[in-house]
């Protein structure tokens, strides 16, 4: 029986796609599920609390005070940093509620949220990112993180360019910050994770400098808040109706 059990364990190890790819083995499924449940529960509680607070403010006109508005800006910044969450709708709602007065704060909250997502990807150790993707059984993502983590910074751009379509690869050098700014504003960006997902991917690549990324986000997210400051909240109403 012991011999049979040992042979089964060896066979399972050999069948592990992570080990076949030369990566550390994936954790047991029950461990991965437990960690993911805890992560999702924490994010879920924060998201629900944020949307509850926003709904409460919408229903209570007396609650529209600056301390509450500032709290909502912080919640908005957190929501927009999470890939695939509709944080932009919160920003448009705040612009509709307060108009030009709150536009600079919404602008700042957007930049902070996108920068937070970028920093998570940029500064988190490759080992932690590998563990996260391994829990999700995302082999290709683990391979990407492992490969980029091993390459020196000067070789990462060449490696990434070799795996991209020609028209993108040709602009991935000096124009990569322009591409990042345009991608954040693409109408279909929600399909690839929204602004938070794009910022996280930029951080994961380690190809963008933090200071220039923040400056890119400041410029890329400026049109709507500036338009609201000039023409009023009807700009946000028009954008919300188009979405």
Short mmCIF file of C-alpha atoms in Angstrom, two decimals, residues 81-192:
data_model
loop_
_atom_site.label_atom_id
_atom_site.label_comp_id
_atom_site.label_asym_id
_atom_site.label_seq_id
_atom_site.Cartn_x
_atom_site.Cartn_y
_atom_site.Cartn_z
CA UNK A 81 -7.72 50.17 -8.84
CA UNK A 82 -9.37 46.72 -8.92
CA UNK A 83 -9.49 45.10 -12.37
CA UNK A 84 -12.95 44.42 -13.84
CA UNK A 85 -14.81 46.52 -11.24
CA UNK A 86 -16.95 49.43 -12.57
CA UNK A 87 -15.18 52.16 -10.61
CA UNK A 88 -15.59 54.77 -13.35
CA UNK A 89 -19.36 54.80 -12.77
CA UNK A 90 -18.72 55.93 -9.19
CA UNK A 91 -16.61 58.82 -10.46
CA UNK A 92 -19.30 59.89 -12.93
CA UNK A 93 -21.89 59.69 -10.15
CA UNK A 94 -19.83 61.99 -7.94
CA UNK A 95 -19.42 64.45 -10.82
CA UNK A 96 -23.19 64.42 -11.39
CA UNK A 97 -23.83 65.00 -7.67
CA UNK A 98 -21.39 67.86 -7.06
CA UNK A 99 -20.32 69.05 -10.51
CA UNK A 100 -17.27 71.30 -10.92
CA UNK A 101 -16.65 71.59 -7.17
CA UNK A 102 -15.67 67.93 -6.83
CA UNK A 103 -14.06 67.47 -10.26
CA UNK A 104 -10.46 68.07 -9.04
CA UNK A 105 -10.95 65.49 -6.25
CA UNK A 106 -12.38 62.91 -8.67
CA UNK A 107 -9.41 63.56 -10.94
CA UNK A 108 -7.02 63.03 -8.02
CA UNK A 109 -8.89 59.89 -6.91
CA UNK A 110 -8.63 58.44 -10.41
CA UNK A 111 -4.88 59.05 -10.55
CA UNK A 112 -4.39 57.58 -7.06
CA UNK A 113 -6.44 54.47 -7.90
CA UNK A 114 -4.63 53.78 -11.16
CA UNK A 115 -1.27 54.42 -9.51
CA UNK A 116 -2.17 51.98 -6.72
CA UNK A 117 -2.90 49.25 -9.27
CA UNK A 118 0.39 49.98 -11.04
CA UNK A 119 2.36 49.86 -7.76
CA UNK A 120 0.86 46.48 -6.85
CA UNK A 121 2.16 45.04 -10.10
CA UNK A 122 5.46 46.90 -10.07
CA UNK A 123 6.63 46.55 -6.47
CA UNK A 124 5.17 43.20 -5.39
CA UNK A 125 7.87 40.49 -5.45
CA UNK A 126 7.64 38.02 -8.32
CA UNK A 127 7.26 35.20 -5.81
CA UNK A 128 4.04 36.69 -4.41
CA UNK A 129 2.64 37.28 -7.88
CA UNK A 130 3.55 33.72 -8.86
CA UNK A 131 1.73 32.37 -5.79
CA UNK A 132 -1.35 34.41 -6.64
CA UNK A 133 -1.50 33.18 -10.25
CA UNK A 134 -0.65 29.62 -9.21
CA UNK A 135 -3.64 29.62 -6.87
CA UNK A 136 -5.75 30.48 -9.92
CA UNK A 137 -3.95 27.75 -11.94
CA UNK A 138 -2.96 30.42 -14.49
CA UNK A 139 0.09 28.66 -15.93
CA UNK A 140 0.79 31.15 -18.71
CA UNK A 141 0.60 34.10 -16.32
CA UNK A 142 3.05 32.31 -14.00
CA UNK A 143 5.39 31.71 -16.93
CA UNK A 144 5.20 35.38 -17.92
CA UNK A 145 5.95 36.57 -14.37
CA UNK A 146 8.78 34.06 -14.00
CA UNK A 147 10.35 34.98 -17.34
CA UNK A 148 10.10 38.74 -16.80
CA UNK A 149 11.39 38.37 -13.24
CA UNK A 150 14.52 36.58 -14.46
CA UNK A 151 15.33 38.97 -17.30
CA UNK A 152 17.31 42.15 -16.59
CA UNK A 153 15.26 45.33 -17.16
CA UNK A 154 17.11 46.21 -20.37
CA UNK A 155 16.10 42.87 -21.96
CA UNK A 156 12.42 42.88 -20.94
CA UNK A 157 11.36 45.36 -23.59
CA UNK A 158 13.01 43.34 -26.38
CA UNK A 159 11.44 40.12 -25.13
CA UNK A 160 7.98 41.66 -24.88
CA UNK A 161 8.29 43.35 -28.28
CA UNK A 162 9.14 40.02 -29.94
CA UNK A 163 5.79 38.59 -28.81
CA UNK A 164 3.55 41.46 -29.89
CA UNK A 165 1.97 42.46 -33.22
CA UNK A 166 4.25 44.55 -35.38
CA UNK A 167 2.29 47.81 -35.16
CA UNK A 168 2.37 47.68 -31.35
CA UNK A 169 5.97 46.47 -31.15
CA UNK A 170 7.15 49.39 -33.28
CA UNK A 171 5.64 51.85 -30.79
CA UNK A 172 6.52 50.04 -27.59
CA UNK A 173 9.80 51.91 -27.18
CA UNK A 174 9.64 55.67 -26.75
CA UNK A 175 5.89 55.69 -27.34
CA UNK A 176 4.90 53.16 -24.69
CA UNK A 177 3.66 55.84 -22.29
CA UNK A 178 1.42 57.27 -25.01
CA UNK A 179 0.01 53.78 -25.61
CA UNK A 180 -0.59 53.38 -21.86
CA UNK A 181 -2.45 56.68 -21.69
CA UNK A 182 -4.60 55.84 -24.71
CA UNK A 183 -5.35 52.34 -23.39
CA UNK A 184 -6.70 53.74 -20.12
CA UNK A 185 -9.20 55.83 -22.11
CA UNK A 186 -10.28 53.16 -24.62
CA UNK A 187 -14.09 52.65 -24.61
CA UNK A 188 -13.63 48.85 -24.58
CA UNK A 189 -10.98 48.79 -21.87
CA UNK A 190 -13.42 47.11 -19.45
CA UNK A 191 -13.01 43.91 -21.48
CA UNK A 192 -9.32 43.77 -20.51
#
